[in-house]
Short mmCIF file of C-alpha atoms in Angstrom, two decimals:
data_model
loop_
_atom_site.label_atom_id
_atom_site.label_comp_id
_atom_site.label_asym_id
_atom_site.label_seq_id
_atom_site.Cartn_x
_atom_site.Cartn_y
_atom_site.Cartn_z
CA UNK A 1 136.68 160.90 220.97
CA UNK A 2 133.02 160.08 220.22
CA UNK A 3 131.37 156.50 219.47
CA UNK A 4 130.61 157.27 215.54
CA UNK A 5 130.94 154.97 212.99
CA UNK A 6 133.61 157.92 211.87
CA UNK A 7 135.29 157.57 215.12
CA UNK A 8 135.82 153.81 215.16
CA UNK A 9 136.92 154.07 211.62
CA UNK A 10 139.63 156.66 212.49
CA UNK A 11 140.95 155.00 216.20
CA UNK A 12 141.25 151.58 213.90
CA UNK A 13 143.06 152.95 211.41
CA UNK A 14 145.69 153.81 212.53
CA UNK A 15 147.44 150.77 212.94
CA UNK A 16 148.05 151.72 208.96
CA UNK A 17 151.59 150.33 208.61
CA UNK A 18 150.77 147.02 209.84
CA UNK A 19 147.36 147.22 207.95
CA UNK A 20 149.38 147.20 204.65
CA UNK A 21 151.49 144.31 205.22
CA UNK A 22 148.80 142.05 205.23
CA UNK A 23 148.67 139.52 202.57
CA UNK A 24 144.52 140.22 201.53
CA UNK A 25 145.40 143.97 201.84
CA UNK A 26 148.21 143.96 198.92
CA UNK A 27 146.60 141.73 197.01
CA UNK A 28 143.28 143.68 196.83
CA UNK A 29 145.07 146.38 196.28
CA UNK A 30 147.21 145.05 193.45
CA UNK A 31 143.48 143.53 191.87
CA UNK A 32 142.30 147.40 192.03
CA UNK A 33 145.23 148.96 190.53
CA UNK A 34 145.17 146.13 187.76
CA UNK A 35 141.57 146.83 186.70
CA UNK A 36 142.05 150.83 186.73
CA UNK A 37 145.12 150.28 184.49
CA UNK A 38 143.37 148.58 181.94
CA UNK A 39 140.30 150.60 182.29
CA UNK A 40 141.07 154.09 181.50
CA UNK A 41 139.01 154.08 178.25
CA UNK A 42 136.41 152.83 180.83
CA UNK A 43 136.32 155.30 183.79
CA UNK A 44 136.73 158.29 180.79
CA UNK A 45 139.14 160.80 182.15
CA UNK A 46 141.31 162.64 179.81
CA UNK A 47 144.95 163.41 180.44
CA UNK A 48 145.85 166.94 181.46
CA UNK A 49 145.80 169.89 178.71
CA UNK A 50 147.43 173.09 178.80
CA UNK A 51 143.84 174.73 178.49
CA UNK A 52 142.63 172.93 181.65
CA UNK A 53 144.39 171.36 184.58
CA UNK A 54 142.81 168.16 185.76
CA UNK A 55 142.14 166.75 189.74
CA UNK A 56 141.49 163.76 191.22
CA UNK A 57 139.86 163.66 194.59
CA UNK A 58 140.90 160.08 196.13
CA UNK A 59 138.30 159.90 198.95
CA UNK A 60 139.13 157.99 201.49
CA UNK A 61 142.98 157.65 200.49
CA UNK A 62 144.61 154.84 202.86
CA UNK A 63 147.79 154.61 200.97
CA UNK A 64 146.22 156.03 197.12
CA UNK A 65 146.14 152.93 195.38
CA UNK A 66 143.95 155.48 192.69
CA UNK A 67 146.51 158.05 192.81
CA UNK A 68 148.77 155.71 192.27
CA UNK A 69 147.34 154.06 189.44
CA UNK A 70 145.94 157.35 187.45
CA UNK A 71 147.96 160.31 188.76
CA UNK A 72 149.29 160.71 185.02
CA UNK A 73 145.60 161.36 184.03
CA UNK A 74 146.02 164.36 186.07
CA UNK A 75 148.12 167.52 186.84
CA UNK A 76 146.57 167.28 190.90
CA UNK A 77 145.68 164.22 192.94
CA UNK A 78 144.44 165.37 196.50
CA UNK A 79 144.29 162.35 198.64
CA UNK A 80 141.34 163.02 201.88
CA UNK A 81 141.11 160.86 204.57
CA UNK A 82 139.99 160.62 207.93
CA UNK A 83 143.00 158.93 209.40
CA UNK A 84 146.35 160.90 210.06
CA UNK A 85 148.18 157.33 209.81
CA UNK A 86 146.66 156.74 206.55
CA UNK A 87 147.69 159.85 204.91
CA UNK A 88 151.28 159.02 206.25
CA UNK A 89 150.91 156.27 203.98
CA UNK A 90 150.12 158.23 201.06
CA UNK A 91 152.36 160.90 201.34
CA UNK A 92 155.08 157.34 201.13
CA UNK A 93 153.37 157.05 197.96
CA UNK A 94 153.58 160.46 196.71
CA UNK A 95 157.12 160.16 197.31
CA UNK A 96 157.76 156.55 195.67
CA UNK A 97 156.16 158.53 192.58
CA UNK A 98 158.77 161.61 192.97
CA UNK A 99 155.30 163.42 193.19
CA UNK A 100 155.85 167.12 195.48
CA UNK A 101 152.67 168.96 197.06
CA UNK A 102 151.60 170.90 194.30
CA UNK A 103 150.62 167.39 192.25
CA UNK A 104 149.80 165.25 194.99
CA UNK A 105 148.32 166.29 198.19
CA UNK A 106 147.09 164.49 201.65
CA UNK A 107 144.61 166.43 202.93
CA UNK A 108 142.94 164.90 207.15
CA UNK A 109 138.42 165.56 206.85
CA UNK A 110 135.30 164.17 206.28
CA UNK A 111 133.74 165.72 203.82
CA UNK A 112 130.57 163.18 203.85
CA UNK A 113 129.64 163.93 207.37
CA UNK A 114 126.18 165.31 208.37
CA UNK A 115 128.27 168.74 208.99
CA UNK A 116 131.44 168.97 207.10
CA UNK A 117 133.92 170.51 209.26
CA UNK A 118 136.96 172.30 207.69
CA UNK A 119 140.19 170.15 206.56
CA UNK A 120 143.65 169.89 207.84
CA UNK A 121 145.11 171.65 206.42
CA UNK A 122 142.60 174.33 205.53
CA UNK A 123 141.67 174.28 202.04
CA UNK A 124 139.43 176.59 200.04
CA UNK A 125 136.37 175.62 198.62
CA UNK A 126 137.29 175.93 195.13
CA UNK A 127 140.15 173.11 195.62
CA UNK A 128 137.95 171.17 197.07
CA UNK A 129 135.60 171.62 194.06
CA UNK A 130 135.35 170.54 190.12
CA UNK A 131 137.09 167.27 190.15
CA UNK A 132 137.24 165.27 186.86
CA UNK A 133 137.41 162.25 188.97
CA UNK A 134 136.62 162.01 192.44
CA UNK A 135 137.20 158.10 193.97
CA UNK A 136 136.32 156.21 196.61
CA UNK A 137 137.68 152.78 196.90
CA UNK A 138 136.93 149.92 199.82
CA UNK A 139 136.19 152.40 201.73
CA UNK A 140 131.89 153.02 201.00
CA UNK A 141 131.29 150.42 203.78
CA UNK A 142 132.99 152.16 206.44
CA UNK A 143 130.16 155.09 205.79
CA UNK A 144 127.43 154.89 207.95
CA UNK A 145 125.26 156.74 205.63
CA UNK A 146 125.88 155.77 202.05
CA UNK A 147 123.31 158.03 200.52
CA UNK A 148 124.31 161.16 201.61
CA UNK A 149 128.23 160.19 200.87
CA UNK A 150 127.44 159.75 196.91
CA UNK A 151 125.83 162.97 196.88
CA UNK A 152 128.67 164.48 199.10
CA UNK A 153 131.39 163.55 196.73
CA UNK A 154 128.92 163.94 193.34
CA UNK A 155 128.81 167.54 194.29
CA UNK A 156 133.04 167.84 194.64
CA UNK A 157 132.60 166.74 190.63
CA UNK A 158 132.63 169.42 187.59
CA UNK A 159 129.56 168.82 185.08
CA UNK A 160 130.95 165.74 183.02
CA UNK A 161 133.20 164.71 185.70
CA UNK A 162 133.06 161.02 187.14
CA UNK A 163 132.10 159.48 190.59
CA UNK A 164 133.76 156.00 190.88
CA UNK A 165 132.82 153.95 193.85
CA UNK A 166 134.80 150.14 194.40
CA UNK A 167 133.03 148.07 197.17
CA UNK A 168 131.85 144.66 197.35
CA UNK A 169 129.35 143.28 195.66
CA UNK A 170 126.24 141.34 196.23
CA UNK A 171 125.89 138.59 194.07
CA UNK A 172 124.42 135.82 195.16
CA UNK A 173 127.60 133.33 195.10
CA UNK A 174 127.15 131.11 198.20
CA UNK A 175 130.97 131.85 198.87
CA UNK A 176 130.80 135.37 198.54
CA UNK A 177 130.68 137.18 202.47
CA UNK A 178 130.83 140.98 200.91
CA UNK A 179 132.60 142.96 203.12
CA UNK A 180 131.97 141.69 206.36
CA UNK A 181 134.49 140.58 209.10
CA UNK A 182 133.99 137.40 211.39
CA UNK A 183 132.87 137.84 214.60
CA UNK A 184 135.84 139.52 216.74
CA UNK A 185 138.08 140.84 214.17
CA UNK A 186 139.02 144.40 215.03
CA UNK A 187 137.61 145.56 211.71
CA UNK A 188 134.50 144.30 212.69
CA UNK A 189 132.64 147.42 214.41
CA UNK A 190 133.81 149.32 211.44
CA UNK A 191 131.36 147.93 208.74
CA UNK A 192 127.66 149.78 208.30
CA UNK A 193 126.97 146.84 205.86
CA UNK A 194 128.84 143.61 203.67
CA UNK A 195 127.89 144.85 200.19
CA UNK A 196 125.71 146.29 197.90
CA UNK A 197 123.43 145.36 194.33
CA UNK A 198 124.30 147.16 191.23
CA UNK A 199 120.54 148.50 191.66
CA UNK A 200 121.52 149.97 194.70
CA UNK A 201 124.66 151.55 193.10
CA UNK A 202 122.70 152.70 190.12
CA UNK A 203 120.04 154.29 192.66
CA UNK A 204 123.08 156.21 194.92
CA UNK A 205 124.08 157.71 191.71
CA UNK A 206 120.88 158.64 190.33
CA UNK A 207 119.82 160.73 193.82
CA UNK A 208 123.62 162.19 193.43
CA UNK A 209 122.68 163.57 189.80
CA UNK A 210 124.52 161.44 187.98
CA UNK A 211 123.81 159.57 184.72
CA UNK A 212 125.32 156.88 182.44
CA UNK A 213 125.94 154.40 185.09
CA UNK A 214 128.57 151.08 184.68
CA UNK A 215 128.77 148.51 187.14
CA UNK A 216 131.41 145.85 186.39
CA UNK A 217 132.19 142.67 188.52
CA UNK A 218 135.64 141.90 188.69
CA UNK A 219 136.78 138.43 187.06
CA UNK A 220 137.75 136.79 190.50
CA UNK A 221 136.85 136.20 193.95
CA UNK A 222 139.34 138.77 196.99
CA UNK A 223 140.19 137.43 200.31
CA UNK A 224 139.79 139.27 203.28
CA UNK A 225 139.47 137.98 206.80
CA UNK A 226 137.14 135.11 207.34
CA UNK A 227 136.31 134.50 204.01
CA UNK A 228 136.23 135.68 200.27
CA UNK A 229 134.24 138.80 198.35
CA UNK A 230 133.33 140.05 194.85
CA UNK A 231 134.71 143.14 194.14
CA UNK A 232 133.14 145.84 191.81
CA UNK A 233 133.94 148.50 189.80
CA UNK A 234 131.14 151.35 189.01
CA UNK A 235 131.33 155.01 187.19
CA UNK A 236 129.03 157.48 186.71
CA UNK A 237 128.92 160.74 185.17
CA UNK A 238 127.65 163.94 186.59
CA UNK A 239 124.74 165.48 184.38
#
């Protein structure tokens, strides 16, 4: 095992189970799925049609708290992650949701490294391609390069389809830490940075070729360990 940001990310998660009993964890997760739910209008995916079958790439799975939220958008959710553990938990999911293989799928890569190796198991290109939706949530600062990672997933997008990234935000608020864990905490070697401006989200997108950019904060302040974050919510549309 090598010394990559990647690396750390994927020896420290998998302590998955325990991950997701954790107080913070659920409740951040339960913030997420509450904003999606009320936000379809918002993010602009259409349900399935018998003309065209929709996908949702959830990048960076953990346990699909997208695919859980949205999988009726679509007739495929394909859940990627870099952690084995992880995926475990969202194949759980995909079973809560009486979901088989054929509508949601766990699929072990990293598909925003430098080189993209292939996934496990081995999937075609075209699978792998044309998303309406392609997701990444909490997960952008556990990417050492950000940059290339937007443009990574923007090109798993069809034309029209959306990118939507959840991080934390920089605001300002004296009480808001972004992402960043306290000195010690496992997590902590596992951050490339705390948070990110909506200028700096609107610039990602625009070098990913993406257009009509929305950044939303959410209404109220997440704990994590050590102290409290903004959360936000951003879409953008591939041109």
């Amino acid at each position: 095992m090598g010394d990559t940001l990647a690396d750390r990310n994927k020896t420290y998660f998998k302590q998955a189970a325990e991950l997701y009993k954790q107080k913070f964890v659920q409740d951040g997760q339960k913030q997420i799925s509450e904003f999606l739910a009320g936000h379809e209008d918002w993010i602009g995916v259409q349900p399935p049609r018998e003309a065209r079958q929709t996908k949702l790439m959830d990048y960076a799975c953990g346990s699909g708290v997208v695919s859980r939220t949205l999988h009726h958008l679509f007739s495929k959710c394909i859940g990627v992650d870099l952690s084995d553990a992880m995926l475990d938990q969202y194949r759980e999911t995909a079973a809560e949701l009486d979901l088989d293989e054929s509508r949601m799928m766990a699929i072990q890569g990293d598909l925003c490294a430098p080189e993209v190796k292939p996934t496990n198991p081995a999937v075609s290109d075209e699978e792998l391609s044309g998303f309406d939706l392609v997701a990444i949530s909490l997960a952008l600062h556990h990417i050492e390069d950000i940059d290339l990672a937007v443009k990574r997933l923007a090109e798993r997008l069809r034309p029209g389809g959306v990118l939507l990234i959840i991080d934390g935000a920089s605001t300002g608020e004296a009480e808001n830490s972004g992402m960043s864990a306290p000195p010690g905490h496992p997590a902590a070697h596992t951050i490339s940075h705390s948070s990110v401006t909506q200028d700096q989200i609107f610039r990602l997108y625009e070098q990913a070729g993406c257009g009509e950019s929305q950044f939303v904060l959410a209404d109220r302040l997440s704990d994590i360990p050590g102290g409290k974050m903004r959360m936000f919510f951003s879409r953008a549309t591939k041109l």
